[in-house]
PDB file of C-alpha atoms in Angstrom:
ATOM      1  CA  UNK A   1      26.194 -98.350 -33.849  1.00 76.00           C
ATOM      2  CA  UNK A   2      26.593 -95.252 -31.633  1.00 92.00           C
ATOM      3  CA  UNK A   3      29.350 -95.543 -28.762  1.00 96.00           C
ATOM      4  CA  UNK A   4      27.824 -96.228 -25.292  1.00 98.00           C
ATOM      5  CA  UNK A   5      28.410 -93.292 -22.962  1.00 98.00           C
ATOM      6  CA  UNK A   6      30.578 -92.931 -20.367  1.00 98.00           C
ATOM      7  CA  UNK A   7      31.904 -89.969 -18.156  1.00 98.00           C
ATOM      8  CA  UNK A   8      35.039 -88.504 -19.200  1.00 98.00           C
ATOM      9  CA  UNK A   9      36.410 -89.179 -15.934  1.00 98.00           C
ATOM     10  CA  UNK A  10      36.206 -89.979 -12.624  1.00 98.00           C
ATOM     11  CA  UNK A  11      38.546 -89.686  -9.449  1.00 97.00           C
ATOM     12  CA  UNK A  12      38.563 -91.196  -5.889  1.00 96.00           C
ATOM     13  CA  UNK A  13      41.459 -91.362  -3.111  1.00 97.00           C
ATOM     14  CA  UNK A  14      43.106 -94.297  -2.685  1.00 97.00           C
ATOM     15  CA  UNK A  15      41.166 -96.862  -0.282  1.00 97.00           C
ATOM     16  CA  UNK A  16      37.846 -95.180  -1.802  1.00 97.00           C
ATOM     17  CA  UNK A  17      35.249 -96.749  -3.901  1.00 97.00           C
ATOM     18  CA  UNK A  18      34.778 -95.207  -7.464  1.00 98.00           C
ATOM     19  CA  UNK A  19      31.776 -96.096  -9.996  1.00 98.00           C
ATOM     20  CA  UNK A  20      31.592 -95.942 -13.580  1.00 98.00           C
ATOM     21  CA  UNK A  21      28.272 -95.508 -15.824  1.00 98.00           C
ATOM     22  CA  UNK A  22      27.801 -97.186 -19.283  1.00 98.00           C
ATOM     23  CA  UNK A  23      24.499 -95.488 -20.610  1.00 98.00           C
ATOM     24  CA  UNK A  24      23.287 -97.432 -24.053  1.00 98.00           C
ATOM     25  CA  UNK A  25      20.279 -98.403 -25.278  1.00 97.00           C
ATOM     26  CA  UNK A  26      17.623-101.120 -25.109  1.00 96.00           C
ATOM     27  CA  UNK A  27      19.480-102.493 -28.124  1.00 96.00           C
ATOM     28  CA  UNK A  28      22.688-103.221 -26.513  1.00 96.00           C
ATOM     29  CA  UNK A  29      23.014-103.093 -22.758  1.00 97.00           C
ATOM     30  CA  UNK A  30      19.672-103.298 -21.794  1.00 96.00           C
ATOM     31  CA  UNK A  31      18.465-106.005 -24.618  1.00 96.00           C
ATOM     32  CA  UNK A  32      21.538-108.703 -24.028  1.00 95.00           C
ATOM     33  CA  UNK A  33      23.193-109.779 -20.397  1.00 95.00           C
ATOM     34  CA  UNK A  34      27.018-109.233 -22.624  1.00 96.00           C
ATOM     35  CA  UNK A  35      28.688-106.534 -21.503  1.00 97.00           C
ATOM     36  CA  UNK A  36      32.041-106.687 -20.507  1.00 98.00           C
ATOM     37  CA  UNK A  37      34.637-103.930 -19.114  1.00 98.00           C
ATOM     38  CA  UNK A  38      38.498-103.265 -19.518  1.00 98.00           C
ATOM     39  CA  UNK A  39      41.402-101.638 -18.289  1.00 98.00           C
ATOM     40  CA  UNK A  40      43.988-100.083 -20.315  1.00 98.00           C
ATOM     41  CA  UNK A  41      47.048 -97.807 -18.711  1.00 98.00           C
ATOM     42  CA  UNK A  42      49.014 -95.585 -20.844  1.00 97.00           C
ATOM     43  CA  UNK A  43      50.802 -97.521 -23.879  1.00 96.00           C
ATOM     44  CA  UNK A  44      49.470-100.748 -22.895  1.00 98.00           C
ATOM     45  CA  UNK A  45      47.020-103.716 -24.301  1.00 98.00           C
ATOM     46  CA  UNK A  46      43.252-103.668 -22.903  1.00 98.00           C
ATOM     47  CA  UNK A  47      42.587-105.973 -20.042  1.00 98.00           C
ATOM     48  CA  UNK A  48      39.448-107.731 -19.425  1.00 98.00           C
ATOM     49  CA  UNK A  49      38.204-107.206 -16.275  1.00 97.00           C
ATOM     50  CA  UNK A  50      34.363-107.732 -15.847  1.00 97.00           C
ATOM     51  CA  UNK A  51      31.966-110.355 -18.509  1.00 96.00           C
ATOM     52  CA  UNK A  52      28.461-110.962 -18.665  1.00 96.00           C
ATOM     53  CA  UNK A  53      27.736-108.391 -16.729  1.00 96.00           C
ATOM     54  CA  UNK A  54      29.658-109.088 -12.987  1.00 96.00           C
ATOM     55  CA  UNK A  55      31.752-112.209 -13.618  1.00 96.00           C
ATOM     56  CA  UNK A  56      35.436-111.701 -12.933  1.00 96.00           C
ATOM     57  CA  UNK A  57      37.773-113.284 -15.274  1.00 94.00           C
ATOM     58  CA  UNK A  58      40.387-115.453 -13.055  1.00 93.00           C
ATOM     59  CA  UNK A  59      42.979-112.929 -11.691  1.00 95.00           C
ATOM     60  CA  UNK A  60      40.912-109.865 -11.778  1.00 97.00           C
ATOM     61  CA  UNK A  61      40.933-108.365  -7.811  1.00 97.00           C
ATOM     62  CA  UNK A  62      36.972-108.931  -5.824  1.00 96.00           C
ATOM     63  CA  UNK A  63      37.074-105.299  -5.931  1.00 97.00           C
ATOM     64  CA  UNK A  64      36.011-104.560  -9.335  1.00 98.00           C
ATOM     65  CA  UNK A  65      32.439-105.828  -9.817  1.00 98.00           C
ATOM     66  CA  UNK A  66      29.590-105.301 -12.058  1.00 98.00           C
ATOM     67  CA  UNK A  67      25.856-104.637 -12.489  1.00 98.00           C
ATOM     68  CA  UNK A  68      23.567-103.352 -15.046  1.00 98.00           C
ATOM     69  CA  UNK A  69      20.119-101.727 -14.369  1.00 97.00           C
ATOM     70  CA  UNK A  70      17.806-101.258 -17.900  1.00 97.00           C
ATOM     71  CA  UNK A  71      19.883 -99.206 -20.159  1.00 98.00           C
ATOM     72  CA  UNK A  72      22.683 -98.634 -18.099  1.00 98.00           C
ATOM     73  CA  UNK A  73      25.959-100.857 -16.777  1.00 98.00           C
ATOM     74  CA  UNK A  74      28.425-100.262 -14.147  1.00 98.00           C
ATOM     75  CA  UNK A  75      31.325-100.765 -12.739  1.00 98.00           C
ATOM     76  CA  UNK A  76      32.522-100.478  -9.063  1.00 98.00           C
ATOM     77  CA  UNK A  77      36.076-100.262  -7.717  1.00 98.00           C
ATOM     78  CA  UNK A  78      35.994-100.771  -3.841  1.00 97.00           C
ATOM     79  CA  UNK A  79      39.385 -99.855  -2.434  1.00 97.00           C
ATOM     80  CA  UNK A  80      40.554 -97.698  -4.441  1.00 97.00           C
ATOM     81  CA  UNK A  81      44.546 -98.293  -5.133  1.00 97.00           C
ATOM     82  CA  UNK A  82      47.367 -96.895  -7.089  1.00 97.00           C
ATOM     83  CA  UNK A  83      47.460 -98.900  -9.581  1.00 97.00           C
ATOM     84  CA  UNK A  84      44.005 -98.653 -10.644  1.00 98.00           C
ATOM     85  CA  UNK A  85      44.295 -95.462 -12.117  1.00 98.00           C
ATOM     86  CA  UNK A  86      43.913 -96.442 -15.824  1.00 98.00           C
ATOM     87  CA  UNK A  87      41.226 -95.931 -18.855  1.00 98.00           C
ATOM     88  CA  UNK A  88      38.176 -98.121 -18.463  1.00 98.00           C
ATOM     89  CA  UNK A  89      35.723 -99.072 -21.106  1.00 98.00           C
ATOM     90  CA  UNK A  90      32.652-100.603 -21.423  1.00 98.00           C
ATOM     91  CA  UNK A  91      31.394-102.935 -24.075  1.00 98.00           C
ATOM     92  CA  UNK A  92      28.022-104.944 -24.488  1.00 97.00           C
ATOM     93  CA  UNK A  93      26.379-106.899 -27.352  1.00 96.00           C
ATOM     94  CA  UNK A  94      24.542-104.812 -29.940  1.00 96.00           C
ATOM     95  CA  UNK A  95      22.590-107.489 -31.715  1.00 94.00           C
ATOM     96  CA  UNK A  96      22.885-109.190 -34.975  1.00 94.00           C
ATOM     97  CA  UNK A  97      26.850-110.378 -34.398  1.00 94.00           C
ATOM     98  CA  UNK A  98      27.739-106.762 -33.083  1.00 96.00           C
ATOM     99  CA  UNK A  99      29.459-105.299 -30.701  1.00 97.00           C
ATOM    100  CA  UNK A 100      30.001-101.529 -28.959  1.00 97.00           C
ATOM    101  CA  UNK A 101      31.788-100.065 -27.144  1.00 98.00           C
ATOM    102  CA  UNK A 102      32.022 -96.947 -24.626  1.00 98.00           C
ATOM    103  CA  UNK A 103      33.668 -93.977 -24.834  1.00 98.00           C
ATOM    104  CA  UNK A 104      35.753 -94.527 -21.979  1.00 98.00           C
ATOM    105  CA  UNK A 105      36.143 -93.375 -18.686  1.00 98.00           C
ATOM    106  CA  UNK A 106      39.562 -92.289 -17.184  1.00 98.00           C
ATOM    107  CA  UNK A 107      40.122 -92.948 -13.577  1.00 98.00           C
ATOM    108  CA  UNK A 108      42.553 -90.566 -11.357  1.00 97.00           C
ATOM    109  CA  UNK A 109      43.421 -91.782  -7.636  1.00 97.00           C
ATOM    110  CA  UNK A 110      43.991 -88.486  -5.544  1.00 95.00           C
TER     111      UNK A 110
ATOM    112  CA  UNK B  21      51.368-119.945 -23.486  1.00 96.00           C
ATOM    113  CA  UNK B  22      48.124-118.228 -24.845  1.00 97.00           C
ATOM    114  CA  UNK B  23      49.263-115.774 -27.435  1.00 98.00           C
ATOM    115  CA  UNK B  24      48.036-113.442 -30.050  1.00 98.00           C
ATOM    116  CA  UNK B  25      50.526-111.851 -32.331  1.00 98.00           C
ATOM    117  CA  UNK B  26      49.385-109.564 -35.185  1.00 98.00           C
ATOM    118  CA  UNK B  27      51.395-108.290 -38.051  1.00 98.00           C
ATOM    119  CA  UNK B  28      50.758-106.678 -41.424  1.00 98.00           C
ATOM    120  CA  UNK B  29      50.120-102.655 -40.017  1.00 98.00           C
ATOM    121  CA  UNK B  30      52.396-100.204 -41.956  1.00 97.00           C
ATOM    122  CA  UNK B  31      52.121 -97.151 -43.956  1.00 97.00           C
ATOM    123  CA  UNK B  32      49.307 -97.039 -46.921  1.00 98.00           C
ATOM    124  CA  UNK B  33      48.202 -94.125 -48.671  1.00 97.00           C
ATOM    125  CA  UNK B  34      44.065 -93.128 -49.163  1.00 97.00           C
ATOM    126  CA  UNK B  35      41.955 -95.818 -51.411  1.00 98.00           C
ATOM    127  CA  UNK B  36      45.247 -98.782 -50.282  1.00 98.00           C
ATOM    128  CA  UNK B  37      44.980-101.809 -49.310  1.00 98.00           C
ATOM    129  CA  UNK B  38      46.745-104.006 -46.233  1.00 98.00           C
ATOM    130  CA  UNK B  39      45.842-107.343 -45.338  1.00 98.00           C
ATOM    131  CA  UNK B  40      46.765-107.599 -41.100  1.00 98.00           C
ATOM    132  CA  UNK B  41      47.490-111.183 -39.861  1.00 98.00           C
ATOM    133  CA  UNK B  42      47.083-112.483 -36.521  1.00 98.00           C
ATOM    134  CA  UNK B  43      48.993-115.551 -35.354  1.00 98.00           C
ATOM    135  CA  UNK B  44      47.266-117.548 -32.558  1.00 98.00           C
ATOM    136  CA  UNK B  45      48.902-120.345 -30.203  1.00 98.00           C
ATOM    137  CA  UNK B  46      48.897-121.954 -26.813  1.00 98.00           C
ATOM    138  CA  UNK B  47      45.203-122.617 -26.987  1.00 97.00           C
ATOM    139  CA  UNK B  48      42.458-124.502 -29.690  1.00 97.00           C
ATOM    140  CA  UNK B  49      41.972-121.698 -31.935  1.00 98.00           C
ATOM    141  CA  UNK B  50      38.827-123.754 -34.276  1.00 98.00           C
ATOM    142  CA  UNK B  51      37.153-123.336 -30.901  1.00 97.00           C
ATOM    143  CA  UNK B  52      37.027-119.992 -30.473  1.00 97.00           C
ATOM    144  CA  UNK B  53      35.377-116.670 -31.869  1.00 97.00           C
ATOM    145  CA  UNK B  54      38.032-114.083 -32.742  1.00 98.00           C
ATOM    146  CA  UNK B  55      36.887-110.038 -32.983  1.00 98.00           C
ATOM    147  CA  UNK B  56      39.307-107.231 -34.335  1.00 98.00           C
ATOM    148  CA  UNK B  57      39.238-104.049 -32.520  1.00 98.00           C
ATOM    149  CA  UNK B  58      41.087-101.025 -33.487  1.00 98.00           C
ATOM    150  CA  UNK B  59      42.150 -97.143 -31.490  1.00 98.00           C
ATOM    151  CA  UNK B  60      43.156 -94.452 -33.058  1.00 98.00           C
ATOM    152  CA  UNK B  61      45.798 -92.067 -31.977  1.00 97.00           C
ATOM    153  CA  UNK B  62      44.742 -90.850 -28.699  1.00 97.00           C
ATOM    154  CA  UNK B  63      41.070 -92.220 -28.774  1.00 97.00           C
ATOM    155  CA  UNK B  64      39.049 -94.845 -27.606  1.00 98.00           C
ATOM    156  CA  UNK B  65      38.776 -98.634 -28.352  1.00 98.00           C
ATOM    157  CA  UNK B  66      36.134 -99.636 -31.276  1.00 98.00           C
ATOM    158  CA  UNK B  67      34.836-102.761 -32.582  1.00 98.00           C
ATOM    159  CA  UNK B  68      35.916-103.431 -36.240  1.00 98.00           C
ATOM    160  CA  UNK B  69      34.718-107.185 -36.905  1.00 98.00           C
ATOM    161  CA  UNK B  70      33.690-110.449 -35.437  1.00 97.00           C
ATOM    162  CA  UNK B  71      33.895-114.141 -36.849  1.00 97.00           C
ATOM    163  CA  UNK B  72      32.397-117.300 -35.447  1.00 96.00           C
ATOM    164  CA  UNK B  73      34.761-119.710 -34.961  1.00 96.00           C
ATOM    165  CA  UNK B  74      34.224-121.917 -37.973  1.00 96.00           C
ATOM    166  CA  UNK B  75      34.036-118.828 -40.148  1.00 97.00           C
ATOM    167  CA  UNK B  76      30.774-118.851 -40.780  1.00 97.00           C
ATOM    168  CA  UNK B  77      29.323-116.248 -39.398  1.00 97.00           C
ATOM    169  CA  UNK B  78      30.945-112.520 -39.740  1.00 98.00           C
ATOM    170  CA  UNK B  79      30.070-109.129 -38.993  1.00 98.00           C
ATOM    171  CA  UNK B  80      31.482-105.986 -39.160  1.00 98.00           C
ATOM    172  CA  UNK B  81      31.209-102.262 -37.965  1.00 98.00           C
ATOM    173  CA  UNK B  82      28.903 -99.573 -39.783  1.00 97.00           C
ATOM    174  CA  UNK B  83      32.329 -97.569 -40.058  1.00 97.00           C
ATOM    175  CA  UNK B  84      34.537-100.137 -42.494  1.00 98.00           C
ATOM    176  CA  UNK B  85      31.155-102.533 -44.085  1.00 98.00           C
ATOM    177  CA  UNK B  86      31.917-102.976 -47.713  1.00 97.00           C
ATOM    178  CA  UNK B  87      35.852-102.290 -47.346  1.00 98.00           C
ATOM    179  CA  UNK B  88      37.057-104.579 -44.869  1.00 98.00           C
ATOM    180  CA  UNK B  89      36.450-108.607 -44.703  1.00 98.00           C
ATOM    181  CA  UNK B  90      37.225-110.793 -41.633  1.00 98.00           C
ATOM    182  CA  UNK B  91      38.250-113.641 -42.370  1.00 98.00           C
ATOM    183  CA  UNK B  92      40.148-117.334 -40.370  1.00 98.00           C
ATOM    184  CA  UNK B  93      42.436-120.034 -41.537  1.00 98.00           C
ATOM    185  CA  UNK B  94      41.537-122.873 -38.583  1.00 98.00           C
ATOM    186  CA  UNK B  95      44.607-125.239 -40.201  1.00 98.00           C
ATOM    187  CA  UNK B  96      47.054-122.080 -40.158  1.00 98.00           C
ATOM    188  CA  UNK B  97      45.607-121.163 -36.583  1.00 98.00           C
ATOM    189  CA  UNK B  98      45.369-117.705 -38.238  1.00 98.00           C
ATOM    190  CA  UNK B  99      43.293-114.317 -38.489  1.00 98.00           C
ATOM    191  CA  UNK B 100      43.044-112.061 -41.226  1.00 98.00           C
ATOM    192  CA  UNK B 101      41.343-108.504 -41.800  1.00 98.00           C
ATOM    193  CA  UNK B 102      41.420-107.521 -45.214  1.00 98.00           C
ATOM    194  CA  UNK B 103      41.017-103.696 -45.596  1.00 98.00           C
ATOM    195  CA  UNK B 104      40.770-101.700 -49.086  1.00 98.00           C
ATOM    196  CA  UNK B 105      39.980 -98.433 -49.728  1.00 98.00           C
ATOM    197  CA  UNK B 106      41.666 -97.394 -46.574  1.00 98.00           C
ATOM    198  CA  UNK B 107      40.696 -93.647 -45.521  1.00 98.00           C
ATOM    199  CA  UNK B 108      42.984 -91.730 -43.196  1.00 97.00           C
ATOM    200  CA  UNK B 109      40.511 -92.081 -40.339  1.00 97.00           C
ATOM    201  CA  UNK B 110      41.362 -95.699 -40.804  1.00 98.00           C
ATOM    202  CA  UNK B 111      44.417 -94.557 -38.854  1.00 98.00           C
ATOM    203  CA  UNK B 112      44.807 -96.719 -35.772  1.00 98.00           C
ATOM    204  CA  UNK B 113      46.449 -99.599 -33.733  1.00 98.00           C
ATOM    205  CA  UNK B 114      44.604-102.564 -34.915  1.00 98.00           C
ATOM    206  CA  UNK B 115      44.377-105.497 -31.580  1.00 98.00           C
ATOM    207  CA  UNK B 116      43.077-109.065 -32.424  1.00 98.00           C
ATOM    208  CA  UNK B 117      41.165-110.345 -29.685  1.00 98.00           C
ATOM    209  CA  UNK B 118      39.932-113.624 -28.477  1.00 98.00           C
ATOM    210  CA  UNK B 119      36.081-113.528 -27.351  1.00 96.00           C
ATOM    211  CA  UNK B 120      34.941-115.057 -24.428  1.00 88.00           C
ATOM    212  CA  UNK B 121      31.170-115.142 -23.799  1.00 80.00           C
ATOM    213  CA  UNK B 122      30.867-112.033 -25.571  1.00 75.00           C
ATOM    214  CA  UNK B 123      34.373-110.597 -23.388  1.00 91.00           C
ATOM    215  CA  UNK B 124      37.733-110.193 -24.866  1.00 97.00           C
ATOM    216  CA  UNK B 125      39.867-112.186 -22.704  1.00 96.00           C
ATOM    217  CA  UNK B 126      43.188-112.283 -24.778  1.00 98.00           C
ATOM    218  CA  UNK B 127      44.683-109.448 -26.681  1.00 98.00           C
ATOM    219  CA  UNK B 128      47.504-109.619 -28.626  1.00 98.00           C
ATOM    220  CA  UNK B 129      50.245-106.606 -29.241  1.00 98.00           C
ATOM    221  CA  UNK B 130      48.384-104.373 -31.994  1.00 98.00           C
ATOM    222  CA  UNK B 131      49.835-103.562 -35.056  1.00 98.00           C
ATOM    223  CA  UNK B 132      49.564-100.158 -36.399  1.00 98.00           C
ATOM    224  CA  UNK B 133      48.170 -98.672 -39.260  1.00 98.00           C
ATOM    225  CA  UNK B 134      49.038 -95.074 -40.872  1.00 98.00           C
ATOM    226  CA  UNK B 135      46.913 -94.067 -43.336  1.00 98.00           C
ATOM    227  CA  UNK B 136      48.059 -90.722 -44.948  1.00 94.00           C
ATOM    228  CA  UNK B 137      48.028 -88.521 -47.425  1.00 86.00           C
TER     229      UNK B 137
END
């Protein structure tokens, strides 16, 4: 049950388009179509943003969208704005009733 | 309104034990899986446990397998995490969290646990 791996950060000025990696393993992310990504700013709950993959939850902007390629998920924002700038993590399905998820990825708009 | 509310977190010293609570309303709680997920001070989010929503099924993370138990009360529209032998890397905000197709699309507050020594 190792973390998936993410980049410590990641930065992009506002009206920019910023991507995040999830690297795991053909046990989790590339063995199950279940991974999911939130947001959390400073002193706040988790927010889902992405499921299965690319599906938006109801209320989540078009701009953030999913893929995954083999091992390896991602996460786009397209239009970078101000209030984006928050800690994203990935999760995916690990099998057997578990779950994982990344080390997290903090986003800076310039 | 759809609404988890945990309680239960306080102060424990090593080998403890705290039982955490999570109070669900505003939606058919029998229906749904239920994980726990906890963060430590100033670190990221990690999966602790997972039941199926009958309480039937339950799993739980490498890290706490032996010491904590998952566990649902579908008439009491409540979830528990049982946790002995509590270490001080234990030490965390523990969030229920309401799975949808393998996403958590409901959070409640966190409750927080302190572990020390």
């Amino acid at each position: 049950q190792s973390a998936l791996t993410q980049p410590p950060s990641a930065s992009g000025s506002p009206g920019q388009s910023v991507t995040i990696s999830c690297t795991g393993t053909s046990s989790d992310i590339g063995g199950y179509t279940y991974v999911s990504w939130y947001q959390q700013h400073p002193g706040k709950v988790p927010k889902l943003m992405i499921s299965e993959v690319n599906r938006r939850p109801s209320g989540v902007p078009d701009r953030f969208s999913g893929s995954k390629s083999g091992n390896t998920a991602s996460l786009t924002v397209s239009g970078l704005q101000a209030e984006d700038e928050a800690d994203y993590y990935c999760s995916s399905y690990a099998g057997n009733n578990n779950y994982v998820f990344g080390t997290g990825t903090k986003v800076t708009v310039l | 309104e759809v609404q988890l509310v945990e309680s239960g977190g306080g102060l424990v010293q090593p080998g403890g034990s705290l039982r955490l609570s999570c109070a669900a309303s505003g939606f058919s709680f029998s229906s749904y899986w239920m994980h726990w997920v906890r963060q430590a001070p100033g670190k990221g989010l990690a999966w602790v446990s997972f039941i199926n929503s009958d309480g039937s099924t339950t799993s739980h993370a490498d890290s706490v397998k032996g010491r904590f138990t998952i566990s649902r009360d579908n008439v009491k529209n409540t979830l528990y995490l049982q946790m002995s032998s509590l270490r001080v890397e234990d030490t965390a905000v523990y969030y229920c969290t309401r799975d949808l197709f393998s996403g958590m699309d409901v959070w409640g507050q966190g409750t927080t646990v302190t572990v020390f020594s």
